[in-house]
PDB file of C-alpha atoms in Angstrom:
ATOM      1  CA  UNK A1117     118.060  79.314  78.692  1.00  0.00           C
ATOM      2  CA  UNK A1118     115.386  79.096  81.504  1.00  0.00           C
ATOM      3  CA  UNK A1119     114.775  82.045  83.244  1.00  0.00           C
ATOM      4  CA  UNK A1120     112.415  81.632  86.444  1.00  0.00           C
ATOM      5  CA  UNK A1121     110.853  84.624  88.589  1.00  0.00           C
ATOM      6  CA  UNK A1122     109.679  84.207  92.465  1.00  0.00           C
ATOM      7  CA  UNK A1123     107.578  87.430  93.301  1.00  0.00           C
ATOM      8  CA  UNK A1124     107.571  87.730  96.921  1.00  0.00           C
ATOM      9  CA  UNK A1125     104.382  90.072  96.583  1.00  0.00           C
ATOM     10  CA  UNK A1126     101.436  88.904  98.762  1.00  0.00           C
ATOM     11  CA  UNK A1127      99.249  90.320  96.106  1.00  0.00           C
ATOM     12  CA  UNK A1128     100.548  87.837  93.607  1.00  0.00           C
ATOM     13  CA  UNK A1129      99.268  87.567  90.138  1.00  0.00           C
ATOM     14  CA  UNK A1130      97.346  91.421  90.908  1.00  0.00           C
ATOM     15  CA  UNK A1131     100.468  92.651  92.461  1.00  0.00           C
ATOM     16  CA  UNK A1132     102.893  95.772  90.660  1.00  0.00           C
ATOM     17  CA  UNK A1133     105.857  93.213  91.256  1.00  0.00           C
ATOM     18  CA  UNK A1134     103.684  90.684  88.602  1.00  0.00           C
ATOM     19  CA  UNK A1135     103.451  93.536  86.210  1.00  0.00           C
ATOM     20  CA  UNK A1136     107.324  94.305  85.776  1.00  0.00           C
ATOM     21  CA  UNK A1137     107.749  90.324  86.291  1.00  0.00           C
ATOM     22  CA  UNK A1138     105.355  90.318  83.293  1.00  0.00           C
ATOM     23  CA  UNK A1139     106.873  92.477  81.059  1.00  0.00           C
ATOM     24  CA  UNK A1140     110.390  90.857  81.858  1.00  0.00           C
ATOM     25  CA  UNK A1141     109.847  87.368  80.991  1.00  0.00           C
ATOM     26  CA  UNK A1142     107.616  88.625  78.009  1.00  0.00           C
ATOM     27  CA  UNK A1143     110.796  89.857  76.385  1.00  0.00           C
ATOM     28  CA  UNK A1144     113.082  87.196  77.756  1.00  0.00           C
ATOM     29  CA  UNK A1145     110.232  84.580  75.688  1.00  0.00           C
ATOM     30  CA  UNK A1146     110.692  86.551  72.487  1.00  0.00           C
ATOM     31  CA  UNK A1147     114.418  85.897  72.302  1.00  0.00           C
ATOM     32  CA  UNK A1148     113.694  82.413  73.216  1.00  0.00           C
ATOM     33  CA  UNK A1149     114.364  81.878  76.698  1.00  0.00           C
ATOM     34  CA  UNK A1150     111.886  78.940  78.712  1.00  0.00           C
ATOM     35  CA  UNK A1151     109.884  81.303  81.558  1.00  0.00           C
ATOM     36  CA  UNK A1152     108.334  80.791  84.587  1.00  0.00           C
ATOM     37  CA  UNK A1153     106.790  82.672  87.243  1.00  0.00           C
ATOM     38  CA  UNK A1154     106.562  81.271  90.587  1.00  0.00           C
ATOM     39  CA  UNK A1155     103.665  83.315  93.316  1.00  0.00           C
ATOM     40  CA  UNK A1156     105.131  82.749  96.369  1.00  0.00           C
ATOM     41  CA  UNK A1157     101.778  83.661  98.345  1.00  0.00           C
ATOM     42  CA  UNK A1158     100.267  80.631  96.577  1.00  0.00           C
ATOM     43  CA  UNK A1159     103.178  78.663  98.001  1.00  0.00           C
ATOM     44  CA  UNK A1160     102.883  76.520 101.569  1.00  0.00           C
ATOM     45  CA  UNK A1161     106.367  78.031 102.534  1.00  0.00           C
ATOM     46  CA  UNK A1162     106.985  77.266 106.383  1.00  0.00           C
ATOM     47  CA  UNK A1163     110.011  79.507 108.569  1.00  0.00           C
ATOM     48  CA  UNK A1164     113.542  78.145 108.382  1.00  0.00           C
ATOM     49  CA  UNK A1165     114.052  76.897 111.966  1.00  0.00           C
ATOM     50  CA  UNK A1166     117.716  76.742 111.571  1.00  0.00           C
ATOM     51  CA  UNK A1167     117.821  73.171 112.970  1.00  0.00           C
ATOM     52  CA  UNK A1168     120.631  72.338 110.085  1.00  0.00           C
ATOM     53  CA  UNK A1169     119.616  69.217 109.585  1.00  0.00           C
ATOM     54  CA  UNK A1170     119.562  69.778 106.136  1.00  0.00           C
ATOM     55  CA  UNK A1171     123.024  69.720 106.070  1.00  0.00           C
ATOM     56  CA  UNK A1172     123.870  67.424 109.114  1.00  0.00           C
ATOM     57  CA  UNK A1173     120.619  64.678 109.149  1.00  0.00           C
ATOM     58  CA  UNK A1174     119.032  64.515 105.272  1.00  0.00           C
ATOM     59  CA  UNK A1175     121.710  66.701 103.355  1.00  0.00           C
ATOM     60  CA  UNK A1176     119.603  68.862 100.988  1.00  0.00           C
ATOM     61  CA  UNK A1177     116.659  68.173 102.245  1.00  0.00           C
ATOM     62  CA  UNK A1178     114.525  69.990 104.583  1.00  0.00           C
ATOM     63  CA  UNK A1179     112.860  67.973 107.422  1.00  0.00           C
ATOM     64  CA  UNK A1180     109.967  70.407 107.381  1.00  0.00           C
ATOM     65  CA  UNK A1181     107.026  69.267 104.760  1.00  0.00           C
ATOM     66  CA  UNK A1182     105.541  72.014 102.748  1.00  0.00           C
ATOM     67  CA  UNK A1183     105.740  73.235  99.433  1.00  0.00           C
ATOM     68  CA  UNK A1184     109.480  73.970  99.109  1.00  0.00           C
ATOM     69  CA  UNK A1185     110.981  70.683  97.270  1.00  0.00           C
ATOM     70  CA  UNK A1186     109.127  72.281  94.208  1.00  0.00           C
ATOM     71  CA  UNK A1187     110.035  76.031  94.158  1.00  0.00           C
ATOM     72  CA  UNK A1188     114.255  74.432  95.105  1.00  0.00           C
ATOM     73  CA  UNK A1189     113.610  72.249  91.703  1.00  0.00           C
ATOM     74  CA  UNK A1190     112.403  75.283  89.952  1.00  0.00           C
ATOM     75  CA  UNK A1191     115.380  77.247  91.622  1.00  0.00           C
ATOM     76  CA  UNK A1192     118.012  74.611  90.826  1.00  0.00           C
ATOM     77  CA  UNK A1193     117.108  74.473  86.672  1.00  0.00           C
ATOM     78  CA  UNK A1194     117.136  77.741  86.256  1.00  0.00           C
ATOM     79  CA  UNK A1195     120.164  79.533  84.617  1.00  0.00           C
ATOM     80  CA  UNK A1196     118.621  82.802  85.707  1.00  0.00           C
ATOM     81  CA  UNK A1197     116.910  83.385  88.797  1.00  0.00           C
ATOM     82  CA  UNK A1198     114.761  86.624  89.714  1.00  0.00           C
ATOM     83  CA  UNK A1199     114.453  87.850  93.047  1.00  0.00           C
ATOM     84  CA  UNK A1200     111.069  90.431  93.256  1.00  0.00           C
ATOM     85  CA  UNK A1201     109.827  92.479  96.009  1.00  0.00           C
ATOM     86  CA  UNK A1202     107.603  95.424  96.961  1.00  0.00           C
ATOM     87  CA  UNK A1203     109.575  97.632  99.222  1.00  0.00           C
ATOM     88  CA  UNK A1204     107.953  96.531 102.803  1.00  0.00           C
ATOM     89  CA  UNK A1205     109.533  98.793 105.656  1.00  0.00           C
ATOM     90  CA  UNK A1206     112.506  99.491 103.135  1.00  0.00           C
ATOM     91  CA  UNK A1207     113.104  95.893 102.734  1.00  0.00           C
ATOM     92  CA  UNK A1208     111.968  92.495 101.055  1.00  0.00           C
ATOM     93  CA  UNK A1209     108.684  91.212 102.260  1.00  0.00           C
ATOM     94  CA  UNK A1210     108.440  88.147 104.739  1.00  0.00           C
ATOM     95  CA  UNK A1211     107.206  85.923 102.208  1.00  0.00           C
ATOM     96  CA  UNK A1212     110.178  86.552  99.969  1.00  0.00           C
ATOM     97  CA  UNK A1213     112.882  86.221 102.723  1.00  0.00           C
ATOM     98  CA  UNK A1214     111.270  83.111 104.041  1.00  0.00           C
ATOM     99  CA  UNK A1215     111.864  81.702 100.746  1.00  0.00           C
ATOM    100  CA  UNK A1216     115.161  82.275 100.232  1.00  0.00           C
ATOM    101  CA  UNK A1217     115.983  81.200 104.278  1.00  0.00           C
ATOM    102  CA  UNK A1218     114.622  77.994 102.498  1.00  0.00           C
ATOM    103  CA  UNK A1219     117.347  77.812 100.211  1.00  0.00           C
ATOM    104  CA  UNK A1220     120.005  76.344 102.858  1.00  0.00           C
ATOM    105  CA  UNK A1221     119.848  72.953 101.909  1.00  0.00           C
ATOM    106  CA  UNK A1222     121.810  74.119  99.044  1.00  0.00           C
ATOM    107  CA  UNK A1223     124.297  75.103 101.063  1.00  0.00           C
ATOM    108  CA  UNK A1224     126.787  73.196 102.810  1.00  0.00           C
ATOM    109  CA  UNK A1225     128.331  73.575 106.326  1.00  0.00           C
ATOM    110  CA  UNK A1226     132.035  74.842 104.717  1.00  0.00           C
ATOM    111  CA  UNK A1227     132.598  78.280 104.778  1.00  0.00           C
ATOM    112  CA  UNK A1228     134.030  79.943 102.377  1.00  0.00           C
ATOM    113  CA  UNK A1229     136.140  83.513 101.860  1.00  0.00           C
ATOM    114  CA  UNK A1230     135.923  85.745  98.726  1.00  0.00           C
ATOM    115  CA  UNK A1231     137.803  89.027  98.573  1.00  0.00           C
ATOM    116  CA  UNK A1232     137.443  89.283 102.260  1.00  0.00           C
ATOM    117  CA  UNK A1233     133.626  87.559 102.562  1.00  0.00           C
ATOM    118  CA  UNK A1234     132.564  84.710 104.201  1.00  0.00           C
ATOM    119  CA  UNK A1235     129.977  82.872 103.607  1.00  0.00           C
ATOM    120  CA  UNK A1236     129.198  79.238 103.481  1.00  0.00           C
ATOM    121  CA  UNK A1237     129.746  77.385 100.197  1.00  0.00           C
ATOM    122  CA  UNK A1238     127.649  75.582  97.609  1.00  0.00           C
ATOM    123  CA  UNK A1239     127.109  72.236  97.805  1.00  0.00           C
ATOM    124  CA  UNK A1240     126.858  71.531  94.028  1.00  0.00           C
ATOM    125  CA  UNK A1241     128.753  74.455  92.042  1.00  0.00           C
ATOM    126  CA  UNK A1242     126.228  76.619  90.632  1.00  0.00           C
ATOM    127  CA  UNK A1243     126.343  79.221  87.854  1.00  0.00           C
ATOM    128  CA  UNK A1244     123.371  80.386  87.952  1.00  0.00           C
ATOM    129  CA  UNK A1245     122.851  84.684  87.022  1.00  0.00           C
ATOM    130  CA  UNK A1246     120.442  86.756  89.092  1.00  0.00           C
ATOM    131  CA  UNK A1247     117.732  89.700  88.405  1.00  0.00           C
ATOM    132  CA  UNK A1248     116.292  91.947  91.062  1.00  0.00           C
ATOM    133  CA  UNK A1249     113.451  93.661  90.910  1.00  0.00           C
ATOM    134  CA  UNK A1250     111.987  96.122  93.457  1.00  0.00           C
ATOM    135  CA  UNK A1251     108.972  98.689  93.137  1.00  0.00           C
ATOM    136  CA  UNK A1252     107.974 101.199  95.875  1.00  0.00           C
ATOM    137  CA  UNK A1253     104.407 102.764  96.673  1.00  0.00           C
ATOM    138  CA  UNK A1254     106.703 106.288  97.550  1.00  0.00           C
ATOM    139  CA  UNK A1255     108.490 108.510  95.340  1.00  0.00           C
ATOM    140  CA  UNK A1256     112.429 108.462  95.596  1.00  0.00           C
ATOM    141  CA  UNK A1257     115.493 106.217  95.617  1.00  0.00           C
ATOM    142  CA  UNK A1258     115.979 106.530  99.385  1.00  0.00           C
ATOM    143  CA  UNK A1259     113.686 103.504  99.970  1.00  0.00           C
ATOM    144  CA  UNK A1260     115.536 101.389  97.857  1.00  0.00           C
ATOM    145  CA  UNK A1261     118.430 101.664 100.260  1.00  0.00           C
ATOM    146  CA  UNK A1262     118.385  98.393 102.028  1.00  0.00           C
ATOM    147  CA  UNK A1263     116.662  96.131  99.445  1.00  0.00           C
ATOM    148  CA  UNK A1264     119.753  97.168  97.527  1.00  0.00           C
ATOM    149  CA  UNK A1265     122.064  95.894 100.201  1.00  0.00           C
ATOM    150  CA  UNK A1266     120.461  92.635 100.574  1.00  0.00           C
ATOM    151  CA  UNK A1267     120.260  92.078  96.732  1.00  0.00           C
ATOM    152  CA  UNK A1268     123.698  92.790  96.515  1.00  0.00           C
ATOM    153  CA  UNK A1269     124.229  89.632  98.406  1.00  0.00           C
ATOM    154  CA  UNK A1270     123.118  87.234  94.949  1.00  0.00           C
ATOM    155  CA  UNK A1271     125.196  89.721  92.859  1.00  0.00           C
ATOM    156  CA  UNK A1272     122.286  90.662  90.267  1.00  0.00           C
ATOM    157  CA  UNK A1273     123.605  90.797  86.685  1.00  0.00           C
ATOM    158  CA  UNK A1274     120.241  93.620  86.539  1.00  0.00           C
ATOM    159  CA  UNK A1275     118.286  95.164  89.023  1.00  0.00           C
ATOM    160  CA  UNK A1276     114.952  96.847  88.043  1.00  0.00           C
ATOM    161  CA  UNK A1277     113.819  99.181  90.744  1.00  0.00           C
ATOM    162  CA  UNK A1278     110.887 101.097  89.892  1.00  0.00           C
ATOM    163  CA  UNK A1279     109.475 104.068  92.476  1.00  0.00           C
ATOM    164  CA  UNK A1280     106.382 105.543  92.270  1.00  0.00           C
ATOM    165  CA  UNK A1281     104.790 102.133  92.088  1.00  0.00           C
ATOM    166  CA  UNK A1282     101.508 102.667  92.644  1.00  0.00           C
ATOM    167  CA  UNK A1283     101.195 103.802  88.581  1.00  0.00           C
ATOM    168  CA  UNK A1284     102.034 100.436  87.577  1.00  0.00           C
ATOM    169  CA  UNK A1285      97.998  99.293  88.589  1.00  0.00           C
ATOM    170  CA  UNK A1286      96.282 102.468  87.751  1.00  0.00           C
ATOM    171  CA  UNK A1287      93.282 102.594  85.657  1.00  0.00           C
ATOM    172  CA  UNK A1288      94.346 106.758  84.646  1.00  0.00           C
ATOM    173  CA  UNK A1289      93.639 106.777  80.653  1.00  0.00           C
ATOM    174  CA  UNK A1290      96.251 109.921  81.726  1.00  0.00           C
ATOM    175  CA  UNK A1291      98.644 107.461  82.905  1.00  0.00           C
ATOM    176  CA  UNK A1292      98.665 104.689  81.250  1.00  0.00           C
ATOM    177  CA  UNK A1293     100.514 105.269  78.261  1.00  0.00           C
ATOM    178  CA  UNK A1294     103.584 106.720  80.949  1.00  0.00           C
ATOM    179  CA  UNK A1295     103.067 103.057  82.841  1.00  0.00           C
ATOM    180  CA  UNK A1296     102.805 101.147  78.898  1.00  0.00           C
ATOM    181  CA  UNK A1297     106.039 102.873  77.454  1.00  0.00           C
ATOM    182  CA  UNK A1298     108.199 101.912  81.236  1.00  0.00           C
ATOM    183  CA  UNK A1299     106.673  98.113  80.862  1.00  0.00           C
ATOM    184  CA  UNK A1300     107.991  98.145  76.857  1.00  0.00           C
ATOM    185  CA  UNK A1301     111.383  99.517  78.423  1.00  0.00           C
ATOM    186  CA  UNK A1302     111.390  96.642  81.108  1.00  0.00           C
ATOM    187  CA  UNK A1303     110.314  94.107  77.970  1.00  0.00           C
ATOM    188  CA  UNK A1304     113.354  95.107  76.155  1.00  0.00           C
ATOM    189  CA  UNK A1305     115.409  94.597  78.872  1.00  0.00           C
ATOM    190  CA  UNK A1306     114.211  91.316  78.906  1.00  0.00           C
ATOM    191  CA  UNK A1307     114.871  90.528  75.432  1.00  0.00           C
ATOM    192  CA  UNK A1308     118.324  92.101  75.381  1.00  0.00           C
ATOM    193  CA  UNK A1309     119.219  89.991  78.683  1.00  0.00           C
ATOM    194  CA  UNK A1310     118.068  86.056  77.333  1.00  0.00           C
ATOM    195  CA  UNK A1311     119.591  87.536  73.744  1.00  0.00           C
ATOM    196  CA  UNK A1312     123.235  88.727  75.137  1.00  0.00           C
ATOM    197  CA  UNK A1313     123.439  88.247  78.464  1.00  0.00           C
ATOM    198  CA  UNK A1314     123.669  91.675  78.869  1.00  0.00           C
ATOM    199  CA  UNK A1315     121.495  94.745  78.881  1.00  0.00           C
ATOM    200  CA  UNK A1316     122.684  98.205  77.250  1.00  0.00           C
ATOM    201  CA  UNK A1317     123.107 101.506  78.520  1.00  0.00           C
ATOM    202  CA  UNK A1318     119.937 102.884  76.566  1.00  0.00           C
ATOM    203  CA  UNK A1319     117.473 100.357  77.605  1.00  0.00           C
ATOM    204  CA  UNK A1320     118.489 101.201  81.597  1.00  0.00           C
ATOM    205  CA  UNK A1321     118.470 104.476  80.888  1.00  0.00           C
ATOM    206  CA  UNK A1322     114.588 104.595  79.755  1.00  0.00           C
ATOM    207  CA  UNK A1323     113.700 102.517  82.653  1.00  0.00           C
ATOM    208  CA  UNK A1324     114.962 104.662  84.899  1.00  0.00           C
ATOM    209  CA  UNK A1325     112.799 107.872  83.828  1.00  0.00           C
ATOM    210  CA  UNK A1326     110.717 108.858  86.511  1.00  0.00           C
ATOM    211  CA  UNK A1327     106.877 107.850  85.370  1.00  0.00           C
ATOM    212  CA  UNK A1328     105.733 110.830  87.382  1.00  0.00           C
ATOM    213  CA  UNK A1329     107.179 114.407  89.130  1.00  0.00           C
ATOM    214  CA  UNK A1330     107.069 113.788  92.938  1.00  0.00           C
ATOM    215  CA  UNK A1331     104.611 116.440  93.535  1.00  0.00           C
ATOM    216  CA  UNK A1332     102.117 115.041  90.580  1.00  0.00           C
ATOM    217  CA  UNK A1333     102.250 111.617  92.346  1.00  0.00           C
ATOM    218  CA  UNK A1334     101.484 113.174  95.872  1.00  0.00           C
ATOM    219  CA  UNK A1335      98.427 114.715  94.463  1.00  0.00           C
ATOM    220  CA  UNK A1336      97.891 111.367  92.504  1.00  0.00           C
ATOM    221  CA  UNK A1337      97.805 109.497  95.698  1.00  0.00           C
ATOM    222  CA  UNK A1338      95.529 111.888  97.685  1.00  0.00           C
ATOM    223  CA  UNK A1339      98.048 112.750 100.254  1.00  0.00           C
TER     224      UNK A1339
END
């Protein structure tokens, strides 16, 4: 099983998103899945410019040269893909959504209906699984809200969404062993996915605990 992560944090390798990302694949590695992590902000990933010729002129291929032909390889072999973000303005960042506008060529120009839903079909059948992972400098679900909605899109088989994110980078001897026992949690979850496919009610429970009260991580911010 390869299972291949594309943070969408401009902070990269230093970001929050890195440390769940982390964690993840650590755990998918011990059941003995192939990982990857790809740092989109050390990507050359240009704007789609929804020409279509990548389905009309050089079918899956983009006309534009940059780094993409490398992260759609890494996409394409993967049997399970994860999606991560830092909540920017309750949504994905730019550099995440720019990547997967760059995903079209996999597409083709025949639409499709599921259950009601259109949307334009595959051009090679894929069957690949997805994992979403979101963490937020705020307290709260609310500002989960819309990354939710456009996650939804891929159909996760997991999504991690972790508030309070600001914890994750800390340097709080108080703290850390809160932020160490989440990251075991998000390990397991790892371990249990690339070992069953599947991750149990327990594990999602612990990873949902709240690392923090809301009114400890106000003061814990300075605000």
């Amino acid at each position: 099983m390869q299972i291949t992560a594309f943070n969408g944090s401009p902070a990269g390798r230093n970001s929050a998103s890195n440390r769940i990302i982390t964690a993840f694949l650590q755990g998918a590695k011990r059941a003995g899945a192939e990982v990857a992590c790809y740092q989109l902000a050390e990507y050359q990933i240009r704007q789609c410019q929804g020409c279509f010729a990548c389905w009309f002129k050089t079918p899956g291929r983009c006309v534009q040269a940059d780094d993409m032909p490398e992260l759609l390889q890494a996409y394409q072999a993967a049997d399970v893909v994860c999606l991560a973000s830092p909540v920017y303005s309750w949504n994905v960042t730019g550099l995440l959504k720019n990547f997967v506008d760059r995903l079209v060529p996999l597409k083709s120009p025949q639409v499709q209906e599921n259950a009601g839903n259109f949307d334009m079909a595959d051009a090679k059948p894929r069957q690949q699984k997805y994992v979403a992972i979101a963490n937020c400098g705020f307290p709260g679900e609310n500002n989960f809200a819309i990354i939710k909605a456009a996650f939804s899109c891929c159909n996760p088989c997991l999504e991690i969404y972790r508030n309070c994110g600001r914890l994750l980078k800390t340097a709080n001897p108080a703290v850390q062993p809160v932020v160490e026992e989440y990251l075991r949690q998000v390990e397991q979850a790892g371990f249990e996915l690339a070992s069953s496919g599947e991750v149990c009610e327990n594990t999602l429970a612990e990873m949902a605990k709240p690392l923090m009260s809301v009114p400890e991580y106000v003061k814990f911010l300075g605000m």
